[in-house]
């Protein structure tokens, strides 16, 4: 019997003073939404759409998510090297002079040798499933769940099984369910072989999709309009087709199995922080959200559309999972 390969996952160092730039000027990151790197970075080709990721800042865990999309483009960057041995293993010092010191040959200097190099630039987006876990794990705990304990790269392999066990022990079950629930329904399209000419070179994108998700959203928009079921009228670009059941478990789109939801409402509904009392058709806001006025005011408000019987059935299951069990 073949041994099942462990799930590939990544530990990513968020941009900041502690992220080693390899002699360049740094990266454009927004750690709760996307992560950037280039072809000079170790593991630059190994991250894949659908991989779970954990972000940290070398001191604490920041959060977890799943890669939804990877954009790639060509570009140039300024790279600084040691003038003695020409390595990029240099970093400006905060107080000491000379300003630079080479980690390899130990040379000290005020001005590095600079050159412009052509690179491939990558950006991974994962904001749809992002769950903030700021400070839940410290640096010692995070290093303990690396796949290779001695690795020090900015993008390194994460032991997903060990990391999941730690999250469970820390009572971060909701975050873990959110990530795991988005893993089984990943679909990989063919790699784009055609380069699209743009002023800065080319750009291609690998996107994690749910099969039929676009058609499912269009059907809900037609039936329900440009309206969030919880908050009312909203631009189409901020509305998402929210399943009333776990698509990861069922694996298909049901005709009346969804609601149009504003992006933030969708996330809170998936987490169970927002629910619908199926008996009265009114919004129930969890205690965790009571300190946020924009959500607290939704409590006991009716939905903005009339529910079908099938939707009430799904909402009853959601209510049972997130409210009845909690009681």
Coordinates of C-alpha atoms in Angstrom, one line a residue:
X1 CA 0.0 0.0 0.0
X2 CA 1.4 3.4 -1.0
X3 CA 2.3 5.9 1.6
X4 CA 0.3 9.1 1.4
X5 CA 2.5 12.1 0.9
X6 CA 2.2 14.7 3.7
X7 CA 0.3 17.8 2.7
X8 CA 2.6 20.5 1.5
X9 CA 2.4 23.8 3.5
X10 CA 4.6 26.8 4.0
X11 CA 5.8 29.1 6.7
X12 CA 6.3 32.6 5.3
X13 CA 8.3 35.4 6.8
X14 CA 6.3 38.7 6.7
X15 CA 8.1 41.7 5.4
X16 CA 9.9 43.8 8.0
X17 CA 13.3 44.3 9.6
X18 CA 13.6 40.6 10.3
X19 CA 13.0 39.3 6.8
X20 CA 16.3 38.8 5.0
X21 CA 16.3 40.6 1.7
X22 CA 19.4 39.1 0.2
X23 CA 20.8 42.5 -0.7
X24 CA 17.7 44.0 -2.3
X25 CA 15.4 46.7 -1.3
X26 CA 12.7 44.6 0.3
X27 CA 9.3 43.3 -0.7
X28 CA 5.8 44.7 -1.1
X29 CA 3.7 42.6 1.3
X30 CA 0.4 43.0 3.0
X31 CA 0.6 40.0 5.2
X32 CA -3.2 39.5 5.7
X33 CA -3.8 39.6 1.9
X34 CA -0.8 38.8 -0.2
X35 CA 2.9 37.8 -0.1
X36 CA 5.6 38.8 -2.7
X37 CA 8.9 37.3 -3.6
X38 CA 11.1 36.9 -6.7
X39 CA 13.2 34.3 -8.6
X40 CA 16.3 35.0 -6.5
X41 CA 14.6 33.5 -3.4
X42 CA 15.0 29.9 -2.3
X43 CA 11.8 27.9 -3.0
X44 CA 10.5 30.6 -5.4
X45 CA 9.0 28.0 -7.8
X46 CA 7.7 25.6 -5.1
X47 CA 4.6 27.4 -3.8
X48 CA 1.4 26.3 -5.4
X49 CA -2.2 27.4 -5.6
X50 CA -4.1 25.5 -2.9
X51 CA -1.1 25.3 -0.5
X52 CA -1.9 26.3 3.1
X53 CA 0.4 29.0 4.5
X54 CA 1.2 30.4 7.9
X55 CA 2.7 33.9 8.3
X56 CA 5.1 35.0 11.0
X57 CA 7.5 37.9 11.8
X58 CA 10.3 35.8 13.3
X59 CA 8.8 36.4 16.8
X60 CA 5.2 35.3 16.6
X61 CA 2.5 33.7 14.4
X62 CA 0.4 36.3 12.5
X63 CA -2.2 34.1 10.8
X64 CA -3.1 31.3 8.5
X65 CA -4.7 30.9 5.1
X66 CA -4.8 29.1 1.7
X67 CA -3.1 30.4 -1.5
X68 CA -5.9 31.4 -3.8
X69 CA -3.9 32.9 -6.7
X70 CA -0.3 33.3 -7.8
X71 CA 0.5 36.1 -10.2
X72 CA 3.8 36.2 -12.0
X73 CA 5.4 39.0 -14.0
X74 CA 8.8 40.0 -15.2
X75 CA 10.7 42.9 -13.8
X76 CA 14.0 44.3 -12.5
X77 CA 15.3 45.0 -9.1
X78 CA 18.3 46.7 -7.6
X79 CA 20.5 44.1 -5.9
X80 CA 23.3 45.1 -3.5
X81 CA 26.5 42.9 -3.1
X82 CA 29.6 42.8 -1.0
X83 CA 32.3 44.7 -2.9
X84 CA 34.9 42.1 -1.7
X85 CA 33.3 38.6 -2.2
X86 CA 30.2 39.8 -4.2
X87 CA 27.7 37.8 -2.2
X88 CA 24.3 39.3 -1.5
X89 CA 24.5 38.2 2.2
X90 CA 24.6 41.7 3.4
X91 CA 22.2 43.9 5.4
X92 CA 22.4 47.5 6.6
X93 CA 23.2 47.9 10.3
X94 CA 21.1 50.1 12.4
X95 CA 23.7 51.8 14.6
X96 CA 27.2 50.6 13.8
X97 CA 29.6 52.0 11.2
X98 CA 30.6 51.2 8.5
X99 CA 26.9 50.8 7.6
X100 CA 27.3 47.3 6.0
X101 CA 28.9 44.0 7.1
X102 CA 29.1 40.9 4.9
X103 CA 27.9 37.7 6.6
X104 CA 30.1 35.6 4.4
X105 CA 33.6 37.2 4.3
X106 CA 32.9 39.6 7.3
X107 CA 34.1 42.7 5.3
X108 CA 32.7 46.0 6.5
X109 CA 31.9 48.9 4.1
X110 CA 29.8 52.0 3.6
X111 CA 28.7 51.5 0.0
X112 CA 27.7 48.1 -1.5
X113 CA 28.3 47.1 -5.1
X114 CA 24.9 47.7 -6.8
X115 CA 23.5 46.2 -9.9
X116 CA 20.1 45.9 -11.6
X117 CA 19.1 42.3 -12.4
X118 CA 16.1 40.9 -14.3
X119 CA 13.8 38.7 -12.1
X120 CA 10.5 37.0 -12.1
X121 CA 8.2 38.6 -9.6
X122 CA 5.6 36.5 -7.8
X123 CA 2.6 37.5 -5.7
X124 CA 0.5 35.0 -3.8
X125 CA -3.0 36.1 -2.8
X126 CA -4.7 34.4 0.1
X127 CA -7.1 37.1 1.6
X128 CA -10.3 35.1 1.1
X129 CA -9.5 32.5 3.8
X130 CA -7.2 34.7 6.0
X131 CA -7.6 34.2 9.7
X132 CA -5.7 36.4 12.1
X133 CA -3.9 34.4 14.9
X134 CA -1.6 37.2 16.1
X135 CA 0.6 35.9 18.9
X136 CA -1.0 32.5 19.3
X137 CA 2.4 30.9 18.8
X138 CA 5.8 32.3 19.8
X139 CA 9.0 31.8 17.8
X140 CA 10.0 28.7 19.6
X141 CA 6.7 27.0 19.0
X142 CA 6.7 28.0 15.3
X143 CA 10.3 26.7 14.8
X144 CA 9.2 23.4 16.3
X145 CA 6.7 22.8 13.5
X146 CA 9.0 23.5 10.6
X147 CA 9.5 20.5 8.3
X148 CA 13.2 21.0 8.4
X149 CA 14.2 22.3 11.8
X150 CA 17.5 23.9 10.7
X151 CA 16.0 25.8 7.7
X152 CA 16.3 29.6 7.9
X153 CA 14.9 30.8 4.5
X154 CA 12.1 33.4 4.3
X155 CA 9.9 30.7 2.7
X156 CA 10.3 27.4 4.3
X157 CA 8.4 24.1 4.5
X158 CA 5.9 23.7 7.3
X159 CA 5.0 20.4 8.9
X160 CA 1.2 20.7 8.4
X161 CA 0.3 17.7 10.7
X162 CA 2.4 19.0 13.6
X163 CA 1.1 22.6 13.0
X164 CA -2.5 21.4 13.0
X165 CA -2.0 19.6 16.3
X166 CA -0.6 22.7 17.9
X167 CA -3.5 24.8 16.7
X168 CA -5.9 22.3 18.1
X169 CA -4.1 22.3 21.5
X170 CA -4.3 26.1 21.4
X171 CA -8.1 26.0 20.8
X172 CA -7.8 27.5 17.4
X173 CA -10.2 24.9 16.0
X174 CA -12.2 27.5 14.1
X175 CA -9.2 28.8 12.2
X176 CA -8.1 25.3 11.4
X177 CA -11.6 24.3 10.1
X178 CA -11.6 27.4 8.0
X179 CA -8.4 26.5 6.3
X180 CA -9.0 22.7 6.0
X181 CA -12.5 23.4 4.6
X182 CA -11.0 25.2 1.6
X183 CA -8.4 22.6 0.7
X184 CA -10.3 19.7 -0.9
X185 CA -12.0 21.7 -3.6
X186 CA -8.9 23.1 -5.3
X187 CA -8.8 22.8 -9.1
X188 CA -5.6 23.4 -11.1
X189 CA -6.0 24.8 -14.6
X190 CA -3.3 24.2 -17.2
X191 CA -0.2 26.3 -16.9
X192 CA -0.2 29.3 -19.1
X193 CA 2.3 28.9 -21.9
X194 CA 1.5 32.1 -23.7
X195 CA 3.2 35.3 -22.6
X196 CA 1.0 38.4 -22.8
X197 CA 3.0 41.4 -23.8
X198 CA 2.7 44.4 -21.4
X199 CA 5.1 47.4 -20.9
X200 CA 6.9 45.6 -18.0
X201 CA 7.1 42.2 -19.7
X202 CA 4.5 39.5 -19.1
X203 CA 2.2 38.4 -16.4
X204 CA 0.4 35.1 -15.8
X205 CA -1.8 33.9 -13.1
X206 CA -2.6 30.5 -11.5
X207 CA -5.9 30.7 -9.7
X208 CA -7.5 28.4 -7.2
X209 CA -11.1 28.0 -8.2
X210 CA -14.2 26.0 -7.2
X211 CA -15.6 24.2 -10.3
X212 CA -18.8 26.1 -11.3
X213 CA -18.3 28.9 -8.8
X214 CA -18.7 31.6 -11.4
X215 CA -21.9 30.1 -12.7
X216 CA -23.2 29.6 -9.1
X217 CA -22.5 33.3 -8.3
X218 CA -24.2 34.5 -11.5
X219 CA -27.3 32.4 -10.7
X220 CA -27.5 33.9 -7.2
X221 CA -27.0 37.4 -8.6
X222 CA -29.9 36.9 -11.0
X223 CA -32.1 35.5 -8.4
X224 CA -31.3 37.8 -5.5
X225 CA -29.9 40.9 -7.1
X226 CA -27.0 43.1 -6.0
X227 CA -27.9 42.7 -2.4
X228 CA -26.2 41.2 0.7
X229 CA -28.8 39.0 2.4
X230 CA -27.6 40.5 5.8
X231 CA -26.9 44.1 5.1
X232 CA -28.8 45.1 1.9
X233 CA -27.8 46.7 -1.4
X234 CA -24.1 46.5 -2.3
X235 CA -21.9 46.8 -5.4
X236 CA -21.5 43.5 -7.2
X237 CA -17.7 43.6 -6.8
X238 CA -18.0 43.2 -3.0
X239 CA -20.6 40.4 -3.2
X240 CA -19.7 36.8 -3.0
X241 CA -21.8 33.6 -3.5
X242 CA -21.8 32.1 0.0
X243 CA -22.7 28.5 0.4
X244 CA -25.1 27.6 3.2
X245 CA -23.4 24.3 3.5
X246 CA -19.8 23.0 3.4
X247 CA -19.0 22.8 -0.3
X248 CA -15.8 21.0 0.6
X249 CA -17.9 18.1 2.0
X250 CA -20.7 18.0 -0.6
X251 CA -18.6 18.9 -3.6
X252 CA -21.5 20.4 -5.7
X253 CA -23.5 23.6 -6.0
X254 CA -27.1 23.2 -5.0
X255 CA -29.7 25.3 -6.8
X256 CA -30.9 27.1 -3.7
X257 CA -27.9 26.4 -1.5
X258 CA -26.5 29.9 -1.3
X259 CA -26.9 33.6 -0.5
X260 CA -25.3 36.7 -1.9
X261 CA -23.1 38.0 1.0
X262 CA -20.8 41.0 1.4
X263 CA -17.2 39.7 1.6
X264 CA -16.8 40.4 5.3
X265 CA -20.2 39.0 6.1
X266 CA -19.4 35.8 4.1
X267 CA -16.3 35.2 6.2
X268 CA -18.1 35.8 9.5
X269 CA -20.9 33.6 8.4
X270 CA -18.5 30.8 7.5
X271 CA -16.9 31.1 11.0
X272 CA -20.3 31.0 12.7
X273 CA -19.9 34.5 14.2
X274 CA -23.0 35.4 12.2
X275 CA -25.9 33.0 11.9
X276 CA -29.6 33.0 11.1
X277 CA -32.2 31.8 13.6
X278 CA -34.2 29.6 11.2
X279 CA -37.4 29.8 13.2
X280 CA -37.7 33.5 13.0
X281 CA -35.4 34.3 10.0
X282 CA -33.5 36.9 12.0
X283 CA -29.7 37.5 12.3
X284 CA -27.9 36.3 15.4
X285 CA -24.6 38.0 16.2
X286 CA -22.1 36.1 18.4
X287 CA -20.7 37.7 21.5
X288 CA -17.3 38.1 19.9
X289 CA -18.8 40.7 17.6
X290 CA -20.8 42.7 20.1
X291 CA -17.9 45.3 20.4
X292 CA -18.1 46.0 16.7
X293 CA -21.1 48.4 16.1
X294 CA -21.4 47.7 12.4
X295 CA -22.1 44.0 13.1
X296 CA -23.8 44.4 16.5
X297 CA -26.6 46.4 15.0
X298 CA -27.5 43.4 12.8
X299 CA -28.6 41.4 15.8
X300 CA -32.3 40.4 15.5
X301 CA -32.6 42.1 12.2
X302 CA -34.5 40.2 9.5
X303 CA -32.8 39.1 6.3
X304 CA -33.2 41.3 3.3
X305 CA -34.8 38.6 1.1
X306 CA -37.5 36.0 1.5
X307 CA -36.0 32.5 2.2
X308 CA -37.0 29.4 0.3
X309 CA -37.7 26.2 2.1
X310 CA -34.4 24.7 1.0
X311 CA -32.4 27.7 2.3
X312 CA -34.2 27.4 5.6
X313 CA -33.2 23.8 5.8
X314 CA -29.5 24.6 5.2
X315 CA -29.6 27.5 7.7
X316 CA -31.0 25.2 10.3
X317 CA -28.0 22.9 9.9
X318 CA -25.7 25.9 10.2
X319 CA -27.6 27.1 13.3
X320 CA -27.3 23.6 14.9
X321 CA -23.6 23.5 14.2
X322 CA -22.7 27.0 15.5
X323 CA -25.4 27.8 18.1
X324 CA -27.1 24.7 19.5
X325 CA -23.9 22.8 20.0
X326 CA -22.3 25.8 21.7
X327 CA -25.2 25.9 24.1

